[in-house]
Short mmCIF file of C-alpha atoms in Angstrom, two decimals:
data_model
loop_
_atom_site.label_atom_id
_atom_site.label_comp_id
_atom_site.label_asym_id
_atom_site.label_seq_id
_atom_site.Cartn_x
_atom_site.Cartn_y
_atom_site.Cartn_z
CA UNK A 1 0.00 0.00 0.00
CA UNK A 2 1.57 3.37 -0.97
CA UNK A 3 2.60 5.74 1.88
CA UNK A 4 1.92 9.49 1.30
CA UNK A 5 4.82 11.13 1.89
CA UNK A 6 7.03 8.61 0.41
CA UNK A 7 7.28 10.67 -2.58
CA UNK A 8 5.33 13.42 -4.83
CA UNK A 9 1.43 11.93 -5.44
CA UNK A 10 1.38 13.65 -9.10
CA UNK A 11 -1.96 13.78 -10.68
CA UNK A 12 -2.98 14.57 -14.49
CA UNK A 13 -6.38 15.35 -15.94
CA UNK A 14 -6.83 13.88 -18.92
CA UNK A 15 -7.58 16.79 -21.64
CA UNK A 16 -9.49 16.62 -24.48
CA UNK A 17 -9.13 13.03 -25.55
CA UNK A 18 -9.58 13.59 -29.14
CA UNK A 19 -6.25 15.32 -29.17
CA UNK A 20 -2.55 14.76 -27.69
CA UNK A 21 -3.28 14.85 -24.67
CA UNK A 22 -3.47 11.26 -23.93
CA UNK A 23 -0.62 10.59 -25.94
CA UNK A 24 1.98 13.11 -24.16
CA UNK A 25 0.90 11.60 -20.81
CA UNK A 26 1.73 8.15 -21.65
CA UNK A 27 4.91 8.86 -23.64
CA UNK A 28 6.26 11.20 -20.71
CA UNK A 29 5.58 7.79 -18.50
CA UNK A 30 6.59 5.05 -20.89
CA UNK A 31 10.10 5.63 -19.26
CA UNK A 32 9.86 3.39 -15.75
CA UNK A 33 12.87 6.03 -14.65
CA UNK A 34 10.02 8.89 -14.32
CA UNK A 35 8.43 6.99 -11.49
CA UNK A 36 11.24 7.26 -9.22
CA UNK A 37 10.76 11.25 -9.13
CA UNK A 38 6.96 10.98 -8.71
CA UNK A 39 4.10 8.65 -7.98
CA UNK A 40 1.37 9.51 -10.94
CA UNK A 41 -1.73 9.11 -10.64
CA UNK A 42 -4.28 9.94 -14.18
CA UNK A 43 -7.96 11.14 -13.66
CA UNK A 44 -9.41 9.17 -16.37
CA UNK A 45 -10.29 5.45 -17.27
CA UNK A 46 -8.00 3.08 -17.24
CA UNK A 47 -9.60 0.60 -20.49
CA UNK A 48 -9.98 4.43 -22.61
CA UNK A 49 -6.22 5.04 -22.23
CA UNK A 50 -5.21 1.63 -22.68
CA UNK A 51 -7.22 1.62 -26.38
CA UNK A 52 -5.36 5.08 -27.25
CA UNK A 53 -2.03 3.40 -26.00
CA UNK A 54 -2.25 1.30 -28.96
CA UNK A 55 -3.53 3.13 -31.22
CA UNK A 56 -0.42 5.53 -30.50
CA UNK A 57 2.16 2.92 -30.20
CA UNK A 58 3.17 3.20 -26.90
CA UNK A 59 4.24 0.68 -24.46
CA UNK A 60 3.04 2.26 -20.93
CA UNK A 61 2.24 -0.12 -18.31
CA UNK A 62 -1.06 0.82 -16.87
CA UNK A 63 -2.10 0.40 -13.61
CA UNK A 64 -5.94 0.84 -13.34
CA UNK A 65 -7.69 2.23 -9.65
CA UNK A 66 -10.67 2.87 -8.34
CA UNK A 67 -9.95 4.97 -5.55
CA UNK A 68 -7.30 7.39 -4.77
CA UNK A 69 -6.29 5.05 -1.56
CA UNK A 70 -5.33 2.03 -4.00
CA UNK A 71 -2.87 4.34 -5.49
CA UNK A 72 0.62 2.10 -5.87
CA UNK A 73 4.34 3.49 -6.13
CA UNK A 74 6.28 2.78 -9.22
CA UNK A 75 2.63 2.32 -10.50
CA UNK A 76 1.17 4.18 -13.79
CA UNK A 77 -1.86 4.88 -11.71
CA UNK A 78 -5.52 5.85 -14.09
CA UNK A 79 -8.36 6.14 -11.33
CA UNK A 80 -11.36 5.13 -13.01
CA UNK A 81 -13.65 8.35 -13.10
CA UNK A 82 -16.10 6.53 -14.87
CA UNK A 83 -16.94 3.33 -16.08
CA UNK A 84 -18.94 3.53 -19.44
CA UNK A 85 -16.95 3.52 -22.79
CA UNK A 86 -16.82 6.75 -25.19
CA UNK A 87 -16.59 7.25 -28.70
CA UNK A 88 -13.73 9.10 -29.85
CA UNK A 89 -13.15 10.37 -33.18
CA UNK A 90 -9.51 11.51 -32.83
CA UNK A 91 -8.69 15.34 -34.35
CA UNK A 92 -12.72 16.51 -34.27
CA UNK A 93 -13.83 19.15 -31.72
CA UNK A 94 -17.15 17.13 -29.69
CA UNK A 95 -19.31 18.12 -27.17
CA UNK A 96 -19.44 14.61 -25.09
CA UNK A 97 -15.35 14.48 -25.24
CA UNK A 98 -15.07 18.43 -24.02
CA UNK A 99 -17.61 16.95 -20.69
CA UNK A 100 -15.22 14.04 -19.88
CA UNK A 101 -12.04 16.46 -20.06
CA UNK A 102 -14.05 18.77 -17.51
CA UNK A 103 -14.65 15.31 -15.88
CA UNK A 104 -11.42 14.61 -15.20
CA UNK A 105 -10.06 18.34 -14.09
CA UNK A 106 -12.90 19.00 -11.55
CA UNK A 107 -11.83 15.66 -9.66
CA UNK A 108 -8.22 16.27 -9.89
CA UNK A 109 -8.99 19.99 -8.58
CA UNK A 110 -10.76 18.70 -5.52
CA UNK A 111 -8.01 15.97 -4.92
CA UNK A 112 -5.36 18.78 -4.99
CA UNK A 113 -7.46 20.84 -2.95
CA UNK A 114 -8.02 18.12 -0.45
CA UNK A 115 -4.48 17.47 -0.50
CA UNK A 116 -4.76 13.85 -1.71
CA UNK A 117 -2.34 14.67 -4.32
CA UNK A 118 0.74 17.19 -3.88
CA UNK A 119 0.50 18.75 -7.29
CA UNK A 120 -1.14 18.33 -10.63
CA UNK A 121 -0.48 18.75 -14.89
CA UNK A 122 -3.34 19.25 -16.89
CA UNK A 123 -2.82 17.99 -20.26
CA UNK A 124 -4.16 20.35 -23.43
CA UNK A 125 -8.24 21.36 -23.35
CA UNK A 126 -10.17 22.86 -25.80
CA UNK A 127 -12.07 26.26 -24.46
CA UNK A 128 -15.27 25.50 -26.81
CA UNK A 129 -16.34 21.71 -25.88
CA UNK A 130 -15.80 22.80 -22.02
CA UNK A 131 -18.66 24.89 -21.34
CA UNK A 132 -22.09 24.05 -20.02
CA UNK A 133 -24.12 25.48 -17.30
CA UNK A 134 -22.00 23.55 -14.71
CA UNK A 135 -18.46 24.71 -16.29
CA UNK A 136 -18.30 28.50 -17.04
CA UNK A 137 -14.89 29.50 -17.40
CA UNK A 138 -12.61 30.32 -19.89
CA UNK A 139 -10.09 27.57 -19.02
CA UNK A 140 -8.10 25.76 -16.05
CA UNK A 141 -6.75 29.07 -14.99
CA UNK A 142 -10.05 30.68 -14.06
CA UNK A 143 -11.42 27.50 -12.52
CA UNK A 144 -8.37 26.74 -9.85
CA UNK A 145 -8.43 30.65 -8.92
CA UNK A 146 -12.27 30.06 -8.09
CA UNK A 147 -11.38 26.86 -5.92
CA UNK A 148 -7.97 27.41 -4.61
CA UNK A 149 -6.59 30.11 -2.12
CA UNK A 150 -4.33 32.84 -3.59
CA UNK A 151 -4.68 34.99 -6.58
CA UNK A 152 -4.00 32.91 -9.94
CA UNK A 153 -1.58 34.42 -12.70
CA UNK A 154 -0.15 32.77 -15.98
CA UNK A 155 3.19 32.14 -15.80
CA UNK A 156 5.03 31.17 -18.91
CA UNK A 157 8.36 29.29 -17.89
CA UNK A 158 11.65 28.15 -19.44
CA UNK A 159 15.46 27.75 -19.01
CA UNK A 160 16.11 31.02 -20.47
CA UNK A 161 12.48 33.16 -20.19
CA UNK A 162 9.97 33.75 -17.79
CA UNK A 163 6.88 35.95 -18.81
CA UNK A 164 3.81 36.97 -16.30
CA UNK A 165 0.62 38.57 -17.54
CA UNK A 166 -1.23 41.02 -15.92
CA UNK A 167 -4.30 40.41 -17.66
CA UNK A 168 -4.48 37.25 -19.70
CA UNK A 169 -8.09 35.82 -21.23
CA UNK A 170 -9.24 39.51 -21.97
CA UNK A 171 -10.25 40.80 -24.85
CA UNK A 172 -7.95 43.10 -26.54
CA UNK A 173 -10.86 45.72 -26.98
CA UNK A 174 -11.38 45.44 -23.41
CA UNK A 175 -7.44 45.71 -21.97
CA UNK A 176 -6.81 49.31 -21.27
CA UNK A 177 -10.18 49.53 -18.65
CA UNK A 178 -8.90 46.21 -17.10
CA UNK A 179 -5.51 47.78 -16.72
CA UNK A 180 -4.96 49.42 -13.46
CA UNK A 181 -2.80 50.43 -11.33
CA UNK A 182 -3.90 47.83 -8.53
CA UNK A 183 -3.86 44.98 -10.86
CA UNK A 184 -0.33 45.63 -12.00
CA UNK A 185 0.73 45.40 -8.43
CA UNK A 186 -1.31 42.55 -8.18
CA UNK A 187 0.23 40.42 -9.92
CA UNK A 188 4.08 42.15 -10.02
CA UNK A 189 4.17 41.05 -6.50
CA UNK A 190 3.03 37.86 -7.12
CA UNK A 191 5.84 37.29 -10.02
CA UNK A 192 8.48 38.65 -7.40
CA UNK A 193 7.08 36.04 -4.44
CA UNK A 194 6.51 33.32 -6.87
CA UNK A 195 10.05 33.94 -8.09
CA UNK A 196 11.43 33.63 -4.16
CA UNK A 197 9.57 30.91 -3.27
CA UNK A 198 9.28 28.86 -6.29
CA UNK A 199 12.68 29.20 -7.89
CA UNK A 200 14.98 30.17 -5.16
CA UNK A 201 15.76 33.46 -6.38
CA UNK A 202 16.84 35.61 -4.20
CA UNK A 203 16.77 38.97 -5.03
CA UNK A 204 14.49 39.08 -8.72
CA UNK A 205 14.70 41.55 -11.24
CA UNK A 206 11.15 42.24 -13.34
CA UNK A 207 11.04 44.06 -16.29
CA UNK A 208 7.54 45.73 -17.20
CA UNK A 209 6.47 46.08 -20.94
CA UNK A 210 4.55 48.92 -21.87
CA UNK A 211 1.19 49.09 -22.97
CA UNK A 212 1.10 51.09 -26.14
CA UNK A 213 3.67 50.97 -28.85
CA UNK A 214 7.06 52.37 -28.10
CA UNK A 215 5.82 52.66 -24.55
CA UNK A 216 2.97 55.44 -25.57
CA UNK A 217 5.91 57.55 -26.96
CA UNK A 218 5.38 60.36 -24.32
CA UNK A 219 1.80 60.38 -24.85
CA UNK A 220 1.93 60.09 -28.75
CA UNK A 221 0.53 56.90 -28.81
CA UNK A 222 -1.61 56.26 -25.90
CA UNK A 223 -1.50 57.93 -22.30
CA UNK A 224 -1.57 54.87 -19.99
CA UNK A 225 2.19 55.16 -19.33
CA UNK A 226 2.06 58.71 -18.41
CA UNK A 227 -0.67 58.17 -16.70
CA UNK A 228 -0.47 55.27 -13.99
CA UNK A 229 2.21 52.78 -15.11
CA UNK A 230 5.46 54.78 -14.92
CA UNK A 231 4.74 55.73 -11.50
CA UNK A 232 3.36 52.33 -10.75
CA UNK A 233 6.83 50.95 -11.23
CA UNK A 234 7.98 53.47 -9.23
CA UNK A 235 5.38 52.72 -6.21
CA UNK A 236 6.81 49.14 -6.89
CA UNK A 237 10.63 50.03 -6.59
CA UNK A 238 10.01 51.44 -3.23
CA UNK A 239 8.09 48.79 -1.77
CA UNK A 240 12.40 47.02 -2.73
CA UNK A 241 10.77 44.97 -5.69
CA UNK A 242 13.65 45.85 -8.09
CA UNK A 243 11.50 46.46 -11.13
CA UNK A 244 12.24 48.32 -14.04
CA UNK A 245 10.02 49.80 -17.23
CA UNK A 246 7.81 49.92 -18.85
CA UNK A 247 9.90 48.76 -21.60
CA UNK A 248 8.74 48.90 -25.77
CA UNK A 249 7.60 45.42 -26.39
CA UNK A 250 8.49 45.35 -30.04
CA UNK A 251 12.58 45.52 -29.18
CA UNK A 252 12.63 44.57 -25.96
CA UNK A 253 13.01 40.56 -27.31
CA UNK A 254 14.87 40.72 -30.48
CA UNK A 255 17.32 42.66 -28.81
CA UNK A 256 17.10 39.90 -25.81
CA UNK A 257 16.87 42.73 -23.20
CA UNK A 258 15.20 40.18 -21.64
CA UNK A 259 18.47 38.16 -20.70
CA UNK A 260 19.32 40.63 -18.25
CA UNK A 261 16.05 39.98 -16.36
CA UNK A 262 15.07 36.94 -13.96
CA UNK A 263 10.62 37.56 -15.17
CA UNK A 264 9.18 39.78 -17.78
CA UNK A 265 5.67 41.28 -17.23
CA UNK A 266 3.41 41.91 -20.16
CA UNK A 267 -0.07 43.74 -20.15
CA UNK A 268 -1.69 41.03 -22.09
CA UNK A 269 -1.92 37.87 -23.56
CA UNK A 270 -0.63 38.07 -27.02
CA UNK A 271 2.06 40.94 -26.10
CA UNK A 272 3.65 38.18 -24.10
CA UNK A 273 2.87 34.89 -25.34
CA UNK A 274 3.94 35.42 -28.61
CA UNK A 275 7.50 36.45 -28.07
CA UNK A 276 7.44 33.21 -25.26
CA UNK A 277 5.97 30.63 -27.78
CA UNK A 278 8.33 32.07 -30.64
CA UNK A 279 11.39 31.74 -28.38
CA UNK A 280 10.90 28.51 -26.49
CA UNK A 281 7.80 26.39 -28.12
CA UNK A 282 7.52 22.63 -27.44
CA UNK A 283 9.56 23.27 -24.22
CA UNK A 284 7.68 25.68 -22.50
CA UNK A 285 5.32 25.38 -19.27
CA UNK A 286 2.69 27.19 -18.37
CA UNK A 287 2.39 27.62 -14.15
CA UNK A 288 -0.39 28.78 -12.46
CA UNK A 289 1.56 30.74 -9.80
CA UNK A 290 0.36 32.77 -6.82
CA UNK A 291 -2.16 30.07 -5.66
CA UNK A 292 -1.52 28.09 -2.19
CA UNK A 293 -1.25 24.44 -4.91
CA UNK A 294 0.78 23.46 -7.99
CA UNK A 295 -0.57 23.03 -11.37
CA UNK A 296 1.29 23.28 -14.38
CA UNK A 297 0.81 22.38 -18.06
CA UNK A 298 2.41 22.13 -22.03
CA UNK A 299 2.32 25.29 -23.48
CA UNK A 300 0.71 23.72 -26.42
CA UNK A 301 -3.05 22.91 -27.15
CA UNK A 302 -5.14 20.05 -28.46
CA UNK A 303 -2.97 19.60 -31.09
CA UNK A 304 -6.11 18.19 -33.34
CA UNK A 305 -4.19 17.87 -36.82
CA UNK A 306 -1.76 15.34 -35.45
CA UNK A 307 -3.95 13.88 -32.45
CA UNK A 308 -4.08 9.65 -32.89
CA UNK A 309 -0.77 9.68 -35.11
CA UNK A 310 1.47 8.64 -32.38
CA UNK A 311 4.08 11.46 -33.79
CA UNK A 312 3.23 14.24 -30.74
CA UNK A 313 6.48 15.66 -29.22
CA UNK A 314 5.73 14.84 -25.29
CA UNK A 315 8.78 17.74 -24.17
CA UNK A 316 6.29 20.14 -22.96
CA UNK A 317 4.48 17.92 -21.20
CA UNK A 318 7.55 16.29 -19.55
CA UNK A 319 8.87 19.72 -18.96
CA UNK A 320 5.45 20.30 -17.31
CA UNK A 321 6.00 17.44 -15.31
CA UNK A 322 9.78 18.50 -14.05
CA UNK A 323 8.70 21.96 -13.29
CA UNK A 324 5.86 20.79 -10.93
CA UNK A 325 8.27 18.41 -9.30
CA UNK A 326 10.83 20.80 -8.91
CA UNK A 327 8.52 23.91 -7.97
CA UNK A 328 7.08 21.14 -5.06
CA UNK A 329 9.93 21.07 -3.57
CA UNK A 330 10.95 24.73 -3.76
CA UNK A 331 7.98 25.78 -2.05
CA UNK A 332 8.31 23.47 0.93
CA UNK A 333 11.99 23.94 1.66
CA UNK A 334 10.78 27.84 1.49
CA UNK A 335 7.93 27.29 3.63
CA UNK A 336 9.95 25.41 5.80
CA UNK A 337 12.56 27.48 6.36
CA UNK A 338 10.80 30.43 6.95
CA UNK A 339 7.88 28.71 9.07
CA UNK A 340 10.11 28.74 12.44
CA UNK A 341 12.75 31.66 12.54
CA UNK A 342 15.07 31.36 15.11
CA UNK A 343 14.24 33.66 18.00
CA UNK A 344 16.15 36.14 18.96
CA UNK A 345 17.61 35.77 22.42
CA UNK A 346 18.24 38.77 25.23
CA UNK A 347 20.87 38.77 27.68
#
């Protein structure tokens, strides 16, 4: 019987089972080495993910469960979330798939939340096929900031880059009135904690892009800058979060300004994605920092033109895998060593 404790209780939700998502878990597992770092454990059904297994080619040993408390070390665990069969039609966008994917993230939320496992990867979902009058959010992001404690915030992580977004599943019509000066801070301290604590960095440097092009240009081109975000990163610097900007977004990559900078913090989605996907696609990971749990995922999506080929690079999801492992443990030695100070003695 496994032991919690003995090592990190991983668990995966499925995804959208008519695209890679299936396929990256088991290829990330089909190396027995993996289960020495972590105990997985896939919200799903075991018979489902053994048919895709062959149909992709891979040779994952699966372990199927029933209940989190048969979950066995060195084990590809699948807890069996349901027990009818479903019709997949690999590559197609359906309704009944997108409800299973939801299936499977709800009950890994609650297990993280109930601390019956220590951190979880989602694998790849598709926004449209997730909604119903149960499930009304735009993604996973939304969802775990709803159910966890904290305040959530995309994080976009790799060896060389690490990008935060201030506002991220906005409209781009709808940016400047979500922009303020509140939310910056928001979520610049949350980059500059989740950079202590998760990543043992000790003193971080954040770079803030601007808004507008060329940074508004001195109110040429837009007056947000002169308006609240200059001397937000000024209200920022004295609070000793060594921040700098806001910086012109078009340059500030292909000149790789951002090499001299431990996080970079864009406005909004695209403004920071793009230069992130561009640079370091296929090994990217997407964390959900700032929340009291770990969840990351691939920086990729359903993946629906190549989904039941077997030829689906799993280094994302792997990567995904690592960086929960290793953010897991970053956290608790933090934790730890800042849960019991030493107390200062008088003589």
């Amino acid at each position: 019987m496994f032991k919690k404790g003995e090592n990190i209780i991983l668990g995966i939700s499925v995804g959208d089972m008519n695209g890679v998502g299936p396929e990256v878990i088991l290829k990330t597992f089909e190396d027995q080495r993996m289960m020495e770092l972590c105990t997985p454990v896939v919200f799903g059904n075991a018979k489902l993910l053994s048919f895709i297994k062959k149909i992709v080619n891979c040779q994952t040993n699966i372990h199927g469960i029933d209940s989190l408390d048969q979950i066995q070390k060195g084990k590809f665990n699948v807890l069996n979330l349901w027990k009818e069969g479903v019709n997949l039609d690999f590559g197609t966008l359906n309704d009944a798939v997108g409800q299973y994917a939801i299936k499977s993230f709800v009950a890994a939320t609650q297990a993280l939340k109930n601390n019956e496992i220590d951190a979880l990867v989602t694998a790849p979902i598709n926004k449209y096929n997730i909604q119903s009058e149960e499930f009304q959010f735009p993604g996973h992001t939304d969802y775990l900031d709803k159910e966890l404690e904290g305040n959530a915030l995309m994080f976009m992580i790799s060896e060389d880059l690490k990008v935060g977004l201030v506002t991220d599943h906005v409209p781009l019509q709808q940016v400047s009135q979500t922009l303020t000066p509140e939310l910056i801070k928001q979520k610049v301290r949350t980059i500059n904690k989740s950079l202590i604590q998760d990543f043992n960095v000790i003193k971080p440097r954040i770079a803030l892009l601007g808004l507008n092009p060329h940074s508004g240009d001195n109110g040429i081109i837009g007056n947000e800058e002169l308006n609240f975000i200059n001397n937000t990163v000024k209200e920022l610097f004295d609070e000793d979060i060594i921040i700098y900007g806001p910086y012109s977004a078009d340059a500030f990559f292909g000149s790789e300004q951002f090499r001299n900078f431990d996080a970079v913090v864009a406005c909004y989605h695209d403004q920071g994605l793009i230069p992130f996907k561009t640079l370091s696609f296929g090994n990217g990971v997407n964390y959900t920092a700032g929340l009291d749990k770990i969840r990351t995922s691939p920086d990729h999506g359903t993946a629906y033109d190549i989904a039941g080929k077997g030829i689906a690079d799993f280094t994302s999801f792997k990567n995904a895998v690592y960086a929960a492992l290793d953010i897991y443990k970053s956290k608790n030695e933090y934790l730890q060593s800042t849960a019991n100070p030493l107390k200062v003695s008088t003589i």
